mmCIF file of C-alpha atoms and ligand atoms in Angstrom:
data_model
loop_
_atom_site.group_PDB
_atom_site.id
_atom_site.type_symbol
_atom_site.label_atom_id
_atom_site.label_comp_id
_atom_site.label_asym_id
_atom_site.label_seq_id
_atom_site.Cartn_x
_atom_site.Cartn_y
_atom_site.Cartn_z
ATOM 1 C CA UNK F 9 52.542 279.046 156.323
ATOM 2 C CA UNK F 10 50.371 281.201 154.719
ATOM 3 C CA UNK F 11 47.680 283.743 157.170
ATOM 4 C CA UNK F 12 44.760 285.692 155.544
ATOM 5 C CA UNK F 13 43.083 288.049 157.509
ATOM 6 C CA UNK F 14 39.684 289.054 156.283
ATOM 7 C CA UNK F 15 37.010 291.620 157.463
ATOM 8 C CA UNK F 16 34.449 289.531 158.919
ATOM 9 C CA UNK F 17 33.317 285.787 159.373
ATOM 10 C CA UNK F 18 31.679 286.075 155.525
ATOM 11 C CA UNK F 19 34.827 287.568 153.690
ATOM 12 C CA UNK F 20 37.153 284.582 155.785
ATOM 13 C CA UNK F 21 34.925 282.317 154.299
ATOM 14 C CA UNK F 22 34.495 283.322 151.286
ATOM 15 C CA UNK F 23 38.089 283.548 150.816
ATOM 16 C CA UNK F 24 38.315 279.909 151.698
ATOM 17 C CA UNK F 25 35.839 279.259 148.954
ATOM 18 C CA UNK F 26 37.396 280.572 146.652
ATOM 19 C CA UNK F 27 40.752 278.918 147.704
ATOM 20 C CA UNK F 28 39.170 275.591 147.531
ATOM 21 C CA UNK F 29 37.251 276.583 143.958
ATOM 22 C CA UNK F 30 40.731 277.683 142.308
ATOM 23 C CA UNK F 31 41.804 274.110 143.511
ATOM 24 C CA UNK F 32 39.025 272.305 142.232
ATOM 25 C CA UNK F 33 39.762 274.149 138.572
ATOM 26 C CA UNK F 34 43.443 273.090 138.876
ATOM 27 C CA UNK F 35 42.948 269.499 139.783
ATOM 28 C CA UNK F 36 39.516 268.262 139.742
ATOM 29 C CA UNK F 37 38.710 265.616 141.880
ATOM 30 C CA UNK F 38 39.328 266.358 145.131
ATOM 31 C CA UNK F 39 38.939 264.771 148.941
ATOM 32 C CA UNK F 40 38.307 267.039 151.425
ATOM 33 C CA UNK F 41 37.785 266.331 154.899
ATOM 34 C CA UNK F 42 35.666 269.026 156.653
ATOM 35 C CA UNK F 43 35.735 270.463 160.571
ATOM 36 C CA UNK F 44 32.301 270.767 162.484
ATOM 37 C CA UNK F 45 31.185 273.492 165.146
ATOM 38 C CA UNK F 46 29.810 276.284 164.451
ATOM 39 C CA UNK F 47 32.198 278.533 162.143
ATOM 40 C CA UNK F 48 31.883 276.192 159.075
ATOM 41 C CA UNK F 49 28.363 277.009 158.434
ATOM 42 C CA UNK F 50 28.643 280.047 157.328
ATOM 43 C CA UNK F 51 30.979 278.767 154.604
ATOM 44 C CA UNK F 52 28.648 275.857 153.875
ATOM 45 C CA UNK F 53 26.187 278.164 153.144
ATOM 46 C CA UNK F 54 28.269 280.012 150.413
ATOM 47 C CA UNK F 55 29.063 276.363 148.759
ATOM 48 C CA UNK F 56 25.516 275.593 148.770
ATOM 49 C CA UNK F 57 24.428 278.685 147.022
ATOM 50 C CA UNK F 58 26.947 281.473 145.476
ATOM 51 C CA UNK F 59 29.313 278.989 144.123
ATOM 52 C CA UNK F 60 27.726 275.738 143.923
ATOM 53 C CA UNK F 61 26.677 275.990 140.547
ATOM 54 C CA UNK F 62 31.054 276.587 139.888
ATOM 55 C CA UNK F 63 31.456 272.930 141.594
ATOM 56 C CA UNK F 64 31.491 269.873 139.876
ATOM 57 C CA UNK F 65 30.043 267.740 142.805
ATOM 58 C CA UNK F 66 30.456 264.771 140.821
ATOM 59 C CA UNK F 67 34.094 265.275 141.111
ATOM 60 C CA UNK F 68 34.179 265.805 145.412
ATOM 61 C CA UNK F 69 34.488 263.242 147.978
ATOM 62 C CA UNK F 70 33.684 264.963 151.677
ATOM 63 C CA UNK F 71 34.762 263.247 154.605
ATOM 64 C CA UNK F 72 34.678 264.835 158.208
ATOM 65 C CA UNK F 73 38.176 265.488 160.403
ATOM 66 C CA UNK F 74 35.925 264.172 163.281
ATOM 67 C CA UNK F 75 32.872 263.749 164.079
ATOM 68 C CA UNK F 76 30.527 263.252 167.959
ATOM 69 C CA UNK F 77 29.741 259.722 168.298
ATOM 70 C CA UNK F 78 25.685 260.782 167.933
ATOM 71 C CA UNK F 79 23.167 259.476 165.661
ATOM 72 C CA UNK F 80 23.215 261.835 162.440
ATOM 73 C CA UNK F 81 19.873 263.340 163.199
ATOM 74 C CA UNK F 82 21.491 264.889 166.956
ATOM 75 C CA UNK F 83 22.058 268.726 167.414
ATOM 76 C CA UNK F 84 26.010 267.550 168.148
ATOM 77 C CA UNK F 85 26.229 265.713 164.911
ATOM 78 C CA UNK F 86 28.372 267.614 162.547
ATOM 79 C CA UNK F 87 26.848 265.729 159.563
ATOM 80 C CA UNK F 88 23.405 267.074 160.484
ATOM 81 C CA UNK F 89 24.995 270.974 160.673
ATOM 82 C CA UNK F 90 26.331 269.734 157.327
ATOM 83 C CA UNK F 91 23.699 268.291 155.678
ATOM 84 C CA UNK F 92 21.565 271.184 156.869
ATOM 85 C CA UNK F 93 23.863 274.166 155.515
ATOM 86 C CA UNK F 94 25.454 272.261 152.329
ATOM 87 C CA UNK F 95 24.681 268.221 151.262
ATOM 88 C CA UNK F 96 20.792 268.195 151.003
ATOM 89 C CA UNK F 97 21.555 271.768 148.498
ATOM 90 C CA UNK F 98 23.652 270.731 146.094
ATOM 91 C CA UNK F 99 23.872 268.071 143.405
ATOM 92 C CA UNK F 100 26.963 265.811 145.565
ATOM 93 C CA UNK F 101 26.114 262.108 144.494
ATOM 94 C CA UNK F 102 25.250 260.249 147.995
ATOM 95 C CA UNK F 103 28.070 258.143 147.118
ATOM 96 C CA UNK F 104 30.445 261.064 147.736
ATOM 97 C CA UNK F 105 29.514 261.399 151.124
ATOM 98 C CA UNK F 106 31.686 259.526 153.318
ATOM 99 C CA UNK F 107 30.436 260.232 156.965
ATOM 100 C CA UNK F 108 31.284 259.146 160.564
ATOM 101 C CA UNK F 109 28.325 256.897 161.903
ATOM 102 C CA UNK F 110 28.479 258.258 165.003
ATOM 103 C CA UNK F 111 25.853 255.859 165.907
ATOM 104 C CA UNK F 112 27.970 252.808 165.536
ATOM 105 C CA UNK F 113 30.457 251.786 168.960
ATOM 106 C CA UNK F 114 33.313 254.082 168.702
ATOM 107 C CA UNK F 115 36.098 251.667 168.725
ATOM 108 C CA UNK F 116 34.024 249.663 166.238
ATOM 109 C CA UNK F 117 33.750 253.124 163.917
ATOM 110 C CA UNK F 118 37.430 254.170 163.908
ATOM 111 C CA UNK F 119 38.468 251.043 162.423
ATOM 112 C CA UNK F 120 35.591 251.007 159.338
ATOM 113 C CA UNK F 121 36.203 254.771 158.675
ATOM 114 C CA UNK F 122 39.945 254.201 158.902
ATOM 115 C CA UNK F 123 39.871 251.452 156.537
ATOM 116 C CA UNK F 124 37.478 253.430 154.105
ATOM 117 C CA UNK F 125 39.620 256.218 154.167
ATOM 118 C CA UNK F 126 42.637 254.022 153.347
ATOM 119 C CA UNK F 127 41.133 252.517 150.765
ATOM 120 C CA UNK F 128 39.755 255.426 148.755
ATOM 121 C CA UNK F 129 42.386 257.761 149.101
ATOM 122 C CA UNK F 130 46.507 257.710 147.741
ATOM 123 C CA UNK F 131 48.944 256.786 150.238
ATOM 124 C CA UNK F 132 52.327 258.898 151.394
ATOM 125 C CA UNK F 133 54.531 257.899 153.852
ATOM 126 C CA UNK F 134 52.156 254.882 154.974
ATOM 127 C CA UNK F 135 49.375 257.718 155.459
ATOM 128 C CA UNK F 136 46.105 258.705 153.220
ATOM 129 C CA UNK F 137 46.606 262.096 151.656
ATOM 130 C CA UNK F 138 43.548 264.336 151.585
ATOM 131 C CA UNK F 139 43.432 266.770 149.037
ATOM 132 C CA UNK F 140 42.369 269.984 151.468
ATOM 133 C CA UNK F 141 41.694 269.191 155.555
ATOM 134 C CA UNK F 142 39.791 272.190 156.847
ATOM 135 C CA UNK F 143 39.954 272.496 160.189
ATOM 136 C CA UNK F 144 38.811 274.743 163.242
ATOM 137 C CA UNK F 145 40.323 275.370 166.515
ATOM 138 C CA UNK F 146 38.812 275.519 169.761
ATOM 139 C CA UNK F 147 39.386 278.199 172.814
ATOM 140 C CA UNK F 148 41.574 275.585 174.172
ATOM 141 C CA UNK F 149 43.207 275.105 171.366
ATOM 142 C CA UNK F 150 42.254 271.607 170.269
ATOM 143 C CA UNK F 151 41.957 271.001 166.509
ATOM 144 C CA UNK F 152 39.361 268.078 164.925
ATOM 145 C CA UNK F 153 38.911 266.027 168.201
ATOM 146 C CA UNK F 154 42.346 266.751 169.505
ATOM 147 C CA UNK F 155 42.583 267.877 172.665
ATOM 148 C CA UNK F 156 45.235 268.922 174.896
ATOM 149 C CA UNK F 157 44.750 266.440 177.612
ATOM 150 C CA UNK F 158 44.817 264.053 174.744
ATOM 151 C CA UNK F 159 47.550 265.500 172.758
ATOM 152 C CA UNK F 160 49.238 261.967 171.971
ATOM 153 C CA UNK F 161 46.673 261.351 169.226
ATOM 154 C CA UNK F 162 49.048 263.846 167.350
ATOM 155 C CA UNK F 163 51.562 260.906 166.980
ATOM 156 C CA UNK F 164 48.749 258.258 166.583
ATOM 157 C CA UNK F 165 49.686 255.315 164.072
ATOM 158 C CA UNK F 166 46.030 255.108 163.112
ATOM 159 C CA UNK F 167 44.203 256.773 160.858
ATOM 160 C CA UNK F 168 41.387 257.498 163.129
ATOM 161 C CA UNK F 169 41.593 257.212 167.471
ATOM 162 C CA UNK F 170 38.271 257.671 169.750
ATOM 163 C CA UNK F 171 38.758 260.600 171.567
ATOM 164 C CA UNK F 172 37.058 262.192 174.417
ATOM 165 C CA UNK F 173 35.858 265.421 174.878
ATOM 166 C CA UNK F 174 37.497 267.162 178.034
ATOM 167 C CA UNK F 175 34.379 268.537 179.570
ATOM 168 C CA UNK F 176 31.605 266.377 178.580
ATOM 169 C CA UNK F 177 33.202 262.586 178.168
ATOM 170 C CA UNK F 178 31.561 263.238 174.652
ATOM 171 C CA UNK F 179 33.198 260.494 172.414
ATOM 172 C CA UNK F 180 34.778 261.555 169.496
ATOM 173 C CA UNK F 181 36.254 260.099 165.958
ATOM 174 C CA UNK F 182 39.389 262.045 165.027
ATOM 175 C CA UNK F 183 41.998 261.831 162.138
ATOM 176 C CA UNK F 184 45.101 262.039 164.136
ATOM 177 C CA UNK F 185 48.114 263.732 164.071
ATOM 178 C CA UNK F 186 50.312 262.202 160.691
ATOM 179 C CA UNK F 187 46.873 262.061 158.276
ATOM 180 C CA UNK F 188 46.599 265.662 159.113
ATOM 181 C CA UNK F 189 50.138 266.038 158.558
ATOM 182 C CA UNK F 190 50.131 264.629 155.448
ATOM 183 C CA UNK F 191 47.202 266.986 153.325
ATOM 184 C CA UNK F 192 48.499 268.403 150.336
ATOM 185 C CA UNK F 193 46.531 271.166 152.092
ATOM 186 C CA UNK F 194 45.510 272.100 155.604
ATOM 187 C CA UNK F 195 43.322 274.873 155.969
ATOM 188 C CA UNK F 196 42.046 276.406 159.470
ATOM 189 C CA UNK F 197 38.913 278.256 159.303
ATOM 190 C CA UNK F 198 39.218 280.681 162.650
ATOM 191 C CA UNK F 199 37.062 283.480 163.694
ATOM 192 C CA UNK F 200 35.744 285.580 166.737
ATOM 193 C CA UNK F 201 37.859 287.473 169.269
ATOM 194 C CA UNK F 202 37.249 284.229 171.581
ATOM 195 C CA UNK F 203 40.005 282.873 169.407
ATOM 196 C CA UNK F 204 42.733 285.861 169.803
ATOM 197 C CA UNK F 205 44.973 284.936 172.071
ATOM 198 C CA UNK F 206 45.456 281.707 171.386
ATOM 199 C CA UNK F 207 45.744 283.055 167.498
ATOM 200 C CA UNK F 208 48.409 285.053 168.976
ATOM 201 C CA UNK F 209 50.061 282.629 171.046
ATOM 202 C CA UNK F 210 50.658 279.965 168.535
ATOM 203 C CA UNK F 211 51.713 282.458 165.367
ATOM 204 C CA UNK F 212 54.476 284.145 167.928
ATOM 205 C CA UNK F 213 55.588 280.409 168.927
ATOM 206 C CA UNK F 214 54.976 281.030 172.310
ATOM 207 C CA UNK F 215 56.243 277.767 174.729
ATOM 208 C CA UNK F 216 52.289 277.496 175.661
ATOM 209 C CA UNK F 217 51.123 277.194 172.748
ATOM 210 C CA UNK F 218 53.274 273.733 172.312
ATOM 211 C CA UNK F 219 50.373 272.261 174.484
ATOM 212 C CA UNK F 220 47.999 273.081 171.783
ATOM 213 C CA UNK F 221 47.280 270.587 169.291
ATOM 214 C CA UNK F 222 46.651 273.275 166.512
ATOM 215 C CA UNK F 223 50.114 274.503 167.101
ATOM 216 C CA UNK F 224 51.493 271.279 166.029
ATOM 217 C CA UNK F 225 49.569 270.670 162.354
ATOM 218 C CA UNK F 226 51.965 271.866 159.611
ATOM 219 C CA UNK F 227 51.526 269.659 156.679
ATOM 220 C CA UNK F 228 55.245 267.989 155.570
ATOM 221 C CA UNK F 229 55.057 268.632 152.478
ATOM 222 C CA UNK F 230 51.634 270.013 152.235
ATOM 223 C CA UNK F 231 50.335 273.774 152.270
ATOM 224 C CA UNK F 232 49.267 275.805 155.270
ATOM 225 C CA UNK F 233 46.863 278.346 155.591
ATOM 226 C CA UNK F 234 44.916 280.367 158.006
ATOM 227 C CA UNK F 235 42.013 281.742 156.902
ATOM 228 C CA UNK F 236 40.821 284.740 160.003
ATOM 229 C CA UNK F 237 38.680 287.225 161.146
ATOM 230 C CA UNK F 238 39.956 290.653 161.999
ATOM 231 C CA UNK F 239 38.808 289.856 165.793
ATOM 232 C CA UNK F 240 40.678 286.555 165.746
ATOM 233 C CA UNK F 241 43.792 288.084 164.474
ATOM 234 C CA UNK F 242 43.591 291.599 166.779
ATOM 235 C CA UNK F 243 45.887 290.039 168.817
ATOM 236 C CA UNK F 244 48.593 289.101 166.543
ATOM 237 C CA UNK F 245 50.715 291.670 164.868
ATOM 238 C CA UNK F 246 52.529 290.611 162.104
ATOM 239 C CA UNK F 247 56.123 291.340 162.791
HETATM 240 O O1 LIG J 306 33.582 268.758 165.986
HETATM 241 C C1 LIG J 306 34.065 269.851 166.291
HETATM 242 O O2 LIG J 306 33.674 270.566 167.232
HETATM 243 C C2 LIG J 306 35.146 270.452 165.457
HETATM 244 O O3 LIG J 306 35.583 269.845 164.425
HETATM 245 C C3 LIG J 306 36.084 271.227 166.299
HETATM 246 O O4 LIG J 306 37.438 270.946 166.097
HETATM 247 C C4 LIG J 306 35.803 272.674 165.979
HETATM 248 O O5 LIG J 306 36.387 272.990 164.722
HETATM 249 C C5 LIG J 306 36.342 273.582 167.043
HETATM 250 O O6 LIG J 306 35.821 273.138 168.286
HETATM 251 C C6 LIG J 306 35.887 275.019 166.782
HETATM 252 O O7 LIG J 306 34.492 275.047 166.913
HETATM 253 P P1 LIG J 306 33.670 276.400 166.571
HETATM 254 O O8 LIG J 306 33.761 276.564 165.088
HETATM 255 O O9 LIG J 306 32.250 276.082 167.019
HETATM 256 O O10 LIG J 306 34.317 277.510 167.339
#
């Protein structure tokens, strides 16, 4: 596992960009599967303008780690934050752009994405290997659309599960547990002192943090890193 801790919400993310540009010069094509919220944006924004002239779009499939079951023109829907802050900026070819159709039935949706996903990307273990899985983590310590009260979805056999948000009932389409598990690279995008303790809890292995899905995604094979703030990390000291 690999932790960078950066200045500010711009410097994490442009370290992640430039992460994900040194891989796209090594190997090319990629697949990447991208988180939602809010803390992506700010790195969308970078793609879409400092370094989206050093992309070859042509070469980068985007899929989404999950994704509210909303139409795509909702304030919830992470392909509208998306397509807002990065798609409708740069030269991707439409066909690149795999997204959730939130506006289909959820149980209908898990098993077309799941299948498209299988399809289009190499298999490992029985699972489809993304290239890079960015991924965010919530206060409670959820990670895509896994939740804690859900945290079985970490051991899911399917690709994608219907998930619930804890609060609102939102539905949700999640990669589980093993396709998360299987990335040649996971990265977690974390910042704000809202995240700190939880930052803290899972990098000392605390026995709470085992009910946190986040804790649990370490790649088998696959890299690791966490890509923070200063205020995310402030309450972790590296030993
Ligand atoms: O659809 C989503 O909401 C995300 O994929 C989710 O897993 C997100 O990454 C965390 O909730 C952190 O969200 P923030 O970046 O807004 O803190």
């Amino acid at each position: 596992m690999q932790i960078n801790i950066c200045e500010n919400p711009v410097a994490t993310a442009k370290a992640f960009a430039e992460y994900m540009l040194a891989w796209h010069k090594q190997h090319g094509a990629m697949n990447v599967a991208l988180s939602g919220g809010s803390t992506p944006k700010i790195l969308f924004d970078l793609l879409a303008t400092d370094y989206a002239a050093a992309f070859d779009w042509t070469k980068i499939n985007l899929y989404w780690g999950d994704e509210r079951c909303v139409a795509p023109t909702d304030s919830d829907s992470n392909y509208k934050m998306t397509n807002e802050h990065l798609l409708a900026k740069v030269n991707i070819p439409e066909g690149n752009i795999h997204r959730v159709l939130g506006e289909n039935d959820p149980e209908q949706e898990v098993i077309r994405y799941g299948q498209l996903i299988e399809q289009n990307l190499p298999k490992k273990d029985g699972n489809p290997v993304f290239d890079i899985i960015i991924l965010g983590m919530g206060t409670d310590g959820h990670t895509a659309s896994i939740f804690p009260h859900e945290i079985e979805l970490l051991d899911s056999a399917k690709t994608c599960e219907v998930a619930n948000h804890p609060e609102t009932g939102q539905k949700r389409v999640t990669l589980t547990g093993p396709v998360l598990n299987q990335a040649r690279s996971v990265c977690f995008l974390v910042t704000g002192d809202n995240k700190k303790e939880k930052i803290k809890q899972i990098f000392e292995e605390q026995d709470v943090a085992k009910s946190y899905p986040a804790y649990h995604i370490n790649p088998k094979e696959g890299e690791l890193i966490w890509f923070l703030d200063e205020a995310a990390a402030s309450s972790y000291k590296k030993p």
